[in-house]
Amino acid sequence: MTAQTTKPIHNPLKVVSFGEVLFDIIGGEPFLGGAPLNLAAHLCRQGAQTALVSAVGNDELGRNALEQIRKIGLDIHAIATLTDRPTGTVTARLDENKVATYDFAADTAYDHIPLPQIDTDIDLFCFGTLAQRSPESRETLRKLRSSLDCLFFYDVNLRQNFYSREILEESLNAADIVKLNED
């Protein structure tokens, strides 16, 4: 665990969320999602000043994502638009027991999140596991975390084989707050 910051908390709370922007494809229809985006959207709706660090493709889904995220009220200056990678997608399927399985597209924009310029005077930095599946985004996350003096929130959110013991240990050691889910 990291040493808790002694800085005073801002009012409203200042938050940066790092990770995947993707579309859940359900029944052939795209729905904007990704745990870091969903968390950021909920915090924004509760009055927090929230920025998202991610990447989308220079494609129809990427443009759609940026438009929807802007409408939510999130700060999008740290969402990169990449010309050489598609926006992330995950196809969800329900089995006969209504248990979901997920097929994540490989080598998407959120696997290549570049290091952005962000306000480092924040209260909370949120990150998860999935965006760490690629070395590039994992290194960006490390650099961001090392530049910040704030509380760190880690959403474990394990998906398929997109994690390792090293990623889990490093993330848990960096976190002040940890969220676990059953699925």
mmCIF file of N, CA and C in Angstrom, residues 25 27 54 65 67-68 70 75-76 82 117 132 141 153 169 180:
data_model
loop_
_atom_site.group_PDB
_atom_site.id
_atom_site.type_symbol
_atom_site.label_atom_id
_atom_site.label_comp_id
_atom_site.label_asym_id
_atom_site.label_seq_id
_atom_site.Cartn_x
_atom_site.Cartn_y
_atom_site.Cartn_z
ATOM 1 N N ILE A 25 -20.186 -4.928 -27.465
ATOM 2 C CA ILE A 25 -21.042 -5.320 -28.581
ATOM 3 C C ILE A 25 -21.973 -6.404 -28.053
ATOM 4 N N GLY A 27 -25.548 -8.306 -28.894
ATOM 5 C CA GLY A 27 -26.560 -8.522 -29.932
ATOM 6 C C GLY A 27 -26.269 -7.727 -31.189
ATOM 7 N N SER A 54 -6.996 7.897 -21.791
ATOM 8 C CA SER A 54 -7.239 6.701 -22.583
ATOM 9 C C SER A 54 -6.819 6.965 -24.017
ATOM 10 N N ALA A 65 -17.416 7.683 -29.398
ATOM 11 C CA ALA A 65 -17.023 7.654 -27.983
ATOM 12 C C ALA A 65 -16.722 9.058 -27.471
ATOM 13 N N GLU A 67 -17.699 11.919 -28.577
ATOM 14 C CA GLU A 67 -18.925 12.722 -28.520
ATOM 15 C C GLU A 67 -19.743 12.371 -27.274
ATOM 16 N N GLN A 68 -19.905 11.081 -27.004
ATOM 17 C CA GLN A 68 -20.675 10.665 -25.826
ATOM 18 C C GLN A 68 -19.974 11.066 -24.525
ATOM 19 N N ARG A 70 -17.882 13.550 -24.058
ATOM 20 C CA ARG A 70 -18.002 15.008 -23.930
ATOM 21 C C ARG A 70 -19.363 15.371 -23.329
ATOM 22 N N ASP A 75 -13.588 15.563 -18.739
ATOM 23 C CA ASP A 75 -12.465 16.222 -19.396
ATOM 24 C C ASP A 75 -11.822 15.187 -20.318
ATOM 25 N N ILE A 76 -11.776 15.473 -21.622
ATOM 26 C CA ILE A 76 -11.276 14.494 -22.592
ATOM 27 C C ILE A 76 -9.929 14.883 -23.192
ATOM 28 N N LEU A 82 -5.802 7.748 -31.982
ATOM 29 C CA LEU A 82 -4.715 7.079 -32.695
ATOM 30 C C LEU A 82 -5.157 6.714 -34.107
ATOM 31 N N GLN A 117 -0.248 15.016 -20.794
ATOM 32 C CA GLN A 117 -0.052 16.079 -19.819
ATOM 33 C C GLN A 117 -1.346 16.174 -19.020
ATOM 34 N N GLN A 132 -3.696 -2.706 -18.647
ATOM 35 C CA GLN A 132 -2.300 -3.080 -18.420
ATOM 36 C C GLN A 132 -1.899 -4.333 -19.201
ATOM 37 N N LEU A 141 0.975 3.986 -17.448
ATOM 38 C CA LEU A 141 0.370 3.976 -16.118
ATOM 39 C C LEU A 141 1.433 4.117 -15.035
ATOM 40 N N PHE A 153 -6.848 4.365 -6.467
ATOM 41 C CA PHE A 153 -7.970 3.427 -6.450
ATOM 42 C C PHE A 153 -7.727 2.387 -7.534
ATOM 43 N N GLU A 169 0.394 -7.813 -8.336
ATOM 44 C CA GLU A 169 1.189 -7.403 -7.173
ATOM 45 C C GLU A 169 1.560 -5.928 -7.239
ATOM 46 N N LEU A 180 -12.929 -5.142 -5.610
ATOM 47 C CA LEU A 180 -12.977 -6.496 -6.163
ATOM 48 C C LEU A 180 -14.402 -6.795 -6.596
#
